[in-house]
Amino acid sequence: MTSDIPVNLNAQSFRIPDPPSELGLDGGKFHRAYDALADEIDEDMTRSLKEQLDGMLIFLAAYVRGCLHPPQAGLFAGVNSTFLSFTLPLLSPNVSDETNVLLRQNNAILWQLATGANSTIPIDFALPSPAFSPSRDIFAVNVLFASSLAFAIVSSFLAVLGRQWLVYYRKRSGGGPDRQRWEQMKRFLGAQRWRLELILDDVLPSLLQSGLIIFCVALIIYLRHLNPLISILIGIPIYVGLSIFIVTALCTLWDAFCPFQSPLSHLLSWGVRHIPSMFKSVGVAIASNSTSLLSSTSRSFTIEELKRQMQMIRGSSIMSDSTDEASIRSRAPPGARLESLKRLTRGVSPRRWFRFVTKGREEESLESLQIVAIQRAICASDDLVTLLSATGNILGISNPASMEQLWSDPLFQERFFDQFRDSYSRILQLRGRNQTDIAAAARRLYCAAAAHSMLIRDVNWWSFQDLVWHVYGLHETEILIPSDELSDSPTCLLRSTLVFQIFQFYTYPPPDDTIKKFCDSLALYSGHLEREDWRLFCVVTWIVSNLRILKGIANCSMGSLRNAYRG
């Protein structure tokens, strides 16, 4: 996904954004980039869903003059209703049959009067309607046709309702750009939480396809009732179409990027991924329960056998002891049982559920929304300004819970380290004379964000394998800020680049010349302690106190470095 932000691909005018001291306080650079990206993503999603819903409405909606495309509207519903008009009368007795019976009797009476015959005419007053019962085929055909029409009506109603949902999703409210941004973010999270895209993209089409399949089955049964040969001839193309539908859905299991995507293919893919694990978990649960049941049975059998042997030796002493225990338990106050019953009643009380429903769900905090904005930017954007601004804002996260929320998304982790790896080479594609310096600054920003994330999160060094491998790949790369750029760099970038250098020493023991260069750079960094950043002072102090063990710093505790970095 690429945003509509104009990017000047000239290295002489391109500048790496400075990371903010706090999340979101970068002068609005990241927010402007995110607004353009979010608007593009939301517009693409709503446009594709609207086109699909319009196609369903054209296929399903009843013919109303001036609504949608009148010549095409009501295709499925009209055909289904036409067949129902033919098959529904077959559920009731035919009026013409009763009329024919009455006419035959009337004609017999008239013939007797006209001829003057004195013979008695046998008259059968039993009409065919009381003894009428529709055949099983006709009953099944009407049930299937009615079910198919019901699926069509429900699908058309939900399609109209889905368009209203999309209108609300894109509706702008009043207020400034900040309020509109976070309100749209909440709508996006609500759409994800309630699976809006899944419902409109899979559930609705599956209802339509189910109704169409039911209609085809009913048509074949009805034609077989009329003429078996016609049923076979008409059923051949229907069977071929159904086979193509199933085969194309199965193709997606072999090739995940097969273009023949449908709700059935999505359902099959979900089943292949989740059903084996579900059976495995059920099997493990059954095995564990069986083991516990067998162990408890054998234990109870052993105890009963022991009791029987003891009773044979000691007579009825065991029975008397058990009676004493039962009497003691009966005399014990039922306070514990009463308290547990109160807790259970309190948990299911109607007042608590009513308060839960009326109060509603607690909305996300502003910091949580900003974290989601960074995730969306890293995962969906391909714009350099957006990616670098989002990466810089990672350095403004100081809450461990917010950092855990950011890194809880596997897609974010994959995308971040992919950009981490390719950041230097991508910047080198810019035109101009300063590509190397800008590429080094971009890589430095990603290294700083990775080191900051590592120390804000409460994770072990070796458990963060992706970062370990990337740090090892850069063990000979200079990450520290050049001396002429130190004065213009924020203190959060100073702290994180120092820590990343320590991470390099964790993965690869540094030679003496590297330690000497690092000490010289540390002296330059120490000249900026006057900026009154307590955390920078703590990091520099920790490094100075561990200078003697830089070659063996891998044995040093990560917890002490994390405490120094957090201040």
JSON list of N, CA and C in Angstrom, two decimals, residues 156-192:
[
{"chain": "A", "resi": 156, "resn": "SER", "atom": "N", "xyz": [-30.50, -9.78, 0.46]},
{"chain": "A", "resi": 156, "resn": "SER", "atom": "CA", "xyz": [-30.74, -8.42, -0.02]},
{"chain": "A", "resi": 156, "resn": "SER", "atom": "C", "xyz": [-30.91, -7.44, 1.13]},
{"chain": "A", "resi": 157, "resn": "PHE", "atom": "N", "xyz": [-31.59, -7.88, 2.19]},
{"chain": "A", "resi": 157, "resn": "PHE", "atom": "CA", "xyz": [-31.76, -7.00, 3.36]},
{"chain": "A", "resi": 157, "resn": "PHE", "atom": "C", "xyz": [-30.42, -6.69, 4.02]},
{"chain": "A", "resi": 158, "resn": "LEU", "atom": "N", "xyz": [-29.59, -7.72, 4.19]},
{"chain": "A", "resi": 158, "resn": "LEU", "atom": "CA", "xyz": [-28.27, -7.50, 4.81]},
{"chain": "A", "resi": 158, "resn": "LEU", "atom": "C", "xyz": [-27.36, -6.70, 3.89]},
{"chain": "A", "resi": 159, "resn": "ALA", "atom": "N", "xyz": [-27.53, -6.83, 2.57]},
{"chain": "A", "resi": 159, "resn": "ALA", "atom": "CA", "xyz": [-26.71, -6.03, 1.66]},
{"chain": "A", "resi": 159, "resn": "ALA", "atom": "C", "xyz": [-27.05, -4.55, 1.78]},
{"chain": "A", "resi": 160, "resn": "VAL", "atom": "N", "xyz": [-28.34, -4.23, 1.86]},
{"chain": "A", "resi": 160, "resn": "VAL", "atom": "CA", "xyz": [-28.75, -2.84, 2.07]},
{"chain": "A", "resi": 160, "resn": "VAL", "atom": "C", "xyz": [-28.24, -2.34, 3.43]},
{"chain": "A", "resi": 161, "resn": "LEU", "atom": "N", "xyz": [-28.36, -3.20, 4.43]},
{"chain": "A", "resi": 161, "resn": "LEU", "atom": "CA", "xyz": [-27.87, -2.82, 5.76]},
{"chain": "A", "resi": 161, "resn": "LEU", "atom": "C", "xyz": [-26.36, -2.64, 5.75]},
{"chain": "A", "resi": 162, "resn": "GLY", "atom": "N", "xyz": [-25.65, -3.47, 4.98]},
{"chain": "A", "resi": 162, "resn": "GLY", "atom": "CA", "xyz": [-24.19, -3.33, 4.89]},
{"chain": "A", "resi": 162, "resn": "GLY", "atom": "C", "xyz": [-23.78, -2.01, 4.25]},
{"chain": "A", "resi": 163, "resn": "ARG", "atom": "N", "xyz": [-24.52, -1.55, 3.26]},
{"chain": "A", "resi": 163, "resn": "ARG", "atom": "CA", "xyz": [-24.21, -0.24, 2.68]},
{"chain": "A", "resi": 163, "resn": "ARG", "atom": "C", "xyz": [-24.39, 0.86, 3.71]},
{"chain": "A", "resi": 164, "resn": "GLN", "atom": "N", "xyz": [-25.39, 0.75, 4.55]},
{"chain": "A", "resi": 164, "resn": "GLN", "atom": "CA", "xyz": [-25.57, 1.73, 5.62]},
{"chain": "A", "resi": 164, "resn": "GLN", "atom": "C", "xyz": [-24.41, 1.67, 6.61]},
{"chain": "A", "resi": 165, "resn": "TRP", "atom": "N", "xyz": [-23.92, 0.47, 6.90]},
{"chain": "A", "resi": 165, "resn": "TRP", "atom": "CA", "xyz": [-22.76, 0.34, 7.79]},
{"chain": "A", "resi": 165, "resn": "TRP", "atom": "C", "xyz": [-21.54, 1.05, 7.20]},
{"chain": "A", "resi": 166, "resn": "LEU", "atom": "N", "xyz": [-21.33, 0.88, 5.90]},
{"chain": "A", "resi": 166, "resn": "LEU", "atom": "CA", "xyz": [-20.17, 1.49, 5.26]},
{"chain": "A", "resi": 166, "resn": "LEU", "atom": "C", "xyz": [-20.30, 3.01, 5.21]},
{"chain": "A", "resi": 167, "resn": "VAL", "atom": "N", "xyz": [-21.52, 3.50, 5.03]},
{"chain": "A", "resi": 167, "resn": "VAL", "atom": "CA", "xyz": [-21.73, 4.96, 5.06]},
{"chain": "A", "resi": 167, "resn": "VAL", "atom": "C", "xyz": [-21.38, 5.51, 6.43]},
{"chain": "A", "resi": 168, "resn": "TYR", "atom": "N", "xyz": [-21.82, 4.82, 7.48]},
{"chain": "A", "resi": 168, "resn": "TYR", "atom": "CA", "xyz": [-21.47, 5.27, 8.83]},
{"chain": "A", "resi": 168, "resn": "TYR", "atom": "C", "xyz": [-19.97, 5.16, 9.08]},
{"chain": "A", "resi": 169, "resn": "TYR", "atom": "N", "xyz": [-19.34, 4.14, 8.53]},
{"chain": "A", "resi": 169, "resn": "TYR", "atom": "CA", "xyz": [-17.91, 3.95, 8.75]},
{"chain": "A", "resi": 169, "resn": "TYR", "atom": "C", "xyz": [-17.10, 5.12, 8.17]},
{"chain": "A", "resi": 170, "resn": "ARG", "atom": "N", "xyz": [-17.52, 5.65, 7.03]},
{"chain": "A", "resi": 170, "resn": "ARG", "atom": "CA", "xyz": [-16.80, 6.73, 6.37]},
{"chain": "A", "resi": 170, "resn": "ARG", "atom": "C", "xyz": [-17.33, 8.11, 6.70]},
{"chain": "A", "resi": 171, "resn": "LYS", "atom": "N", "xyz": [-18.35, 8.19, 7.54]},
{"chain": "A", "resi": 171, "resn": "LYS", "atom": "CA", "xyz": [-18.97, 9.47, 7.85]},
{"chain": "A", "resi": 171, "resn": "LYS", "atom": "C", "xyz": [-18.05, 10.29, 8.75]},
{"chain": "A", "resi": 172, "resn": "ARG", "atom": "N", "xyz": [-17.83, 11.52, 8.36]},
{"chain": "A", "resi": 172, "resn": "ARG", "atom": "CA", "xyz": [-16.99, 12.43, 9.14]},
{"chain": "A", "resi": 172, "resn": "ARG", "atom": "C", "xyz": [-17.84, 13.23, 10.11]},
{"chain": "A", "resi": 173, "resn": "SER", "atom": "N", "xyz": [-17.36, 13.33, 11.32]},
{"chain": "A", "resi": 173, "resn": "SER", "atom": "CA", "xyz": [-18.05, 14.13, 12.33]},
{"chain": "A", "resi": 173, "resn": "SER", "atom": "C", "xyz": [-17.37, 15.48, 12.45]},
{"chain": "A", "resi": 174, "resn": "GLY", "atom": "N", "xyz": [-17.92, 16.31, 13.31]},
{"chain": "A", "resi": 174, "resn": "GLY", "atom": "CA", "xyz": [-17.34, 17.63, 13.50]},
{"chain": "A", "resi": 174, "resn": "GLY", "atom": "C", "xyz": [-16.08, 17.58, 14.34]},
{"chain": "A", "resi": 175, "resn": "GLY", "atom": "N", "xyz": [-15.51, 18.76, 14.55]},
{"chain": "A", "resi": 175, "resn": "GLY", "atom": "CA", "xyz": [-14.28, 18.84, 15.32]},
{"chain": "A", "resi": 175, "resn": "GLY", "atom": "C", "xyz": [-13.06, 18.99, 14.45]},
{"chain": "A", "resi": 176, "resn": "GLY", "atom": "N", "xyz": [-11.92, 19.11, 15.09]},
{"chain": "A", "resi": 176, "resn": "GLY", "atom": "CA", "xyz": [-10.67, 19.30, 14.38]},
{"chain": "A", "resi": 176, "resn": "GLY", "atom": "C", "xyz": [-10.14, 18.00, 13.79]},
{"chain": "A", "resi": 177, "resn": "PRO", "atom": "N", "xyz": [-8.98, 18.09, 13.13]},
{"chain": "A", "resi": 177, "resn": "PRO", "atom": "CA", "xyz": [-8.41, 16.88, 12.52]},
{"chain": "A", "resi": 177, "resn": "PRO", "atom": "C", "xyz": [-8.02, 15.82, 13.54]},
{"chain": "A", "resi": 178, "resn": "ASP", "atom": "N", "xyz": [-7.59, 16.23, 14.74]},
{"chain": "A", "resi": 178, "resn": "ASP", "atom": "CA", "xyz": [-7.22, 15.24, 15.75]},
{"chain": "A", "resi": 178, "resn": "ASP", "atom": "C", "xyz": [-8.43, 14.41, 16.18]},
{"chain": "A", "resi": 179, "resn": "ARG", "atom": "N", "xyz": [-9.54, 15.09, 16.42]},
{"chain": "A", "resi": 179, "resn": "ARG", "atom": "CA", "xyz": [-10.74, 14.36, 16.83]},
{"chain": "A", "resi": 179, "resn": "ARG", "atom": "C", "xyz": [-11.23, 13.44, 15.72]},
{"chain": "A", "resi": 180, "resn": "GLN", "atom": "N", "xyz": [-11.23, 13.91, 14.48]},
{"chain": "A", "resi": 180, "resn": "GLN", "atom": "CA", "xyz": [-11.66, 13.07, 13.37]},
{"chain": "A", "resi": 180, "resn": "GLN", "atom": "C", "xyz": [-10.73, 11.87, 13.19]},
{"chain": "A", "resi": 181, "resn": "ARG", "atom": "N", "xyz": [-9.43, 12.09, 13.38]},
{"chain": "A", "resi": 181, "resn": "ARG", "atom": "CA", "xyz": [-8.47, 11.00, 13.22]},
{"chain": "A", "resi": 181, "resn": "ARG", "atom": "C", "xyz": [-8.73, 9.89, 14.22]},
{"chain": "A", "resi": 182, "resn": "TRP", "atom": "N", "xyz": [-8.85, 10.23, 15.49]},
{"chain": "A", "resi": 182, "resn": "TRP", "atom": "CA", "xyz": [-9.00, 9.20, 16.51]},
{"chain": "A", "resi": 182, "resn": "TRP", "atom": "C", "xyz": [-10.39, 8.60, 16.50]},
{"chain": "A", "resi": 183, "resn": "GLU", "atom": "N", "xyz": [-11.41, 9.36, 16.09]},
{"chain": "A", "resi": 183, "resn": "GLU", "atom": "CA", "xyz": [-12.74, 8.78, 15.96]},
{"chain": "A", "resi": 183, "resn": "GLU", "atom": "C", "xyz": [-12.77, 7.76, 14.83]},
{"chain": "A", "resi": 184, "resn": "GLN", "atom": "N", "xyz": [-12.10, 8.09, 13.72]},
{"chain": "A", "resi": 184, "resn": "GLN", "atom": "CA", "xyz": [-12.03, 7.12, 12.62]},
{"chain": "A", "resi": 184, "resn": "GLN", "atom": "C", "xyz": [-11.20, 5.91, 13.03]},
{"chain": "A", "resi": 185, "resn": "MET", "atom": "N", "xyz": [-10.19, 6.12, 13.85]},
{"chain": "A", "resi": 185, "resn": "MET", "atom": "CA", "xyz": [-9.40, 4.99, 14.35]},
{"chain": "A", "resi": 185, "resn": "MET", "atom": "C", "xyz": [-10.27, 4.07, 15.21]},
{"chain": "A", "resi": 186, "resn": "LYS", "atom": "N", "xyz": [-11.13, 4.65, 16.04]},
{"chain": "A", "resi": 186, "resn": "LYS", "atom": "CA", "xyz": [-12.02, 3.83, 16.86]},
{"chain": "A", "resi": 186, "resn": "LYS", "atom": "C", "xyz": [-13.00, 3.05, 15.99]},
{"chain": "A", "resi": 187, "resn": "ARG", "atom": "N", "xyz": [-13.47, 3.67, 14.92]},
{"chain": "A", "resi": 187, "resn": "ARG", "atom": "CA", "xyz": [-14.36, 2.96, 14.01]},
{"chain": "A", "resi": 187, "resn": "ARG", "atom": "C", "xyz": [-13.61, 1.82, 13.31]},
{"chain": "A", "resi": 188, "resn": "PHE", "atom": "N", "xyz": [-12.37, 2.06, 12.96]},
{"chain": "A", "resi": 188, "resn": "PHE", "atom": "CA", "xyz": [-11.57, 1.00, 12.35]},
{"chain": "A", "resi": 188, "resn": "PHE", "atom": "C", "xyz": [-11.38, -0.17, 13.31]},
{"chain": "A", "resi": 189, "resn": "LEU", "atom": "N", "xyz": [-11.06, 0.13, 14.57]},
{"chain": "A", "resi": 189, "resn": "LEU", "atom": "CA", "xyz": [-10.90, -0.94, 15.56]},
{"chain": "A", "resi": 189, "resn": "LEU", "atom": "C", "xyz": [-12.22, -1.66, 15.80]},
{"chain": "A", "resi": 190, "resn": "GLY", "atom": "N", "xyz": [-13.35, -0.91, 15.81]},
{"chain": "A", "resi": 190, "resn": "GLY", "atom": "CA", "xyz": [-14.64, -1.55, 15.95]},
{"chain": "A", "resi": 190, "resn": "GLY", "atom": "C", "xyz": [-14.97, -2.46, 14.78]},
{"chain": "A", "resi": 191, "resn": "ALA", "atom": "N", "xyz": [-14.62, -2.02, 13.56]},
{"chain": "A", "resi": 191, "resn": "ALA", "atom": "CA", "xyz": [-14.85, -2.87, 12.39]},
{"chain": "A", "resi": 191, "resn": "ALA", "atom": "C", "xyz": [-14.01, -4.13, 12.45]},
{"chain": "A", "resi": 192, "resn": "GLN", "atom": "N", "xyz": [-12.79, -4.02, 12.96]},
{"chain": "A", "resi": 192, "resn": "GLN", "atom": "CA", "xyz": [-11.96, -5.22, 13.12]},
{"chain": "A", "resi": 192, "resn": "GLN", "atom": "C", "xyz": [-12.50, -6.12, 14.23]}
]
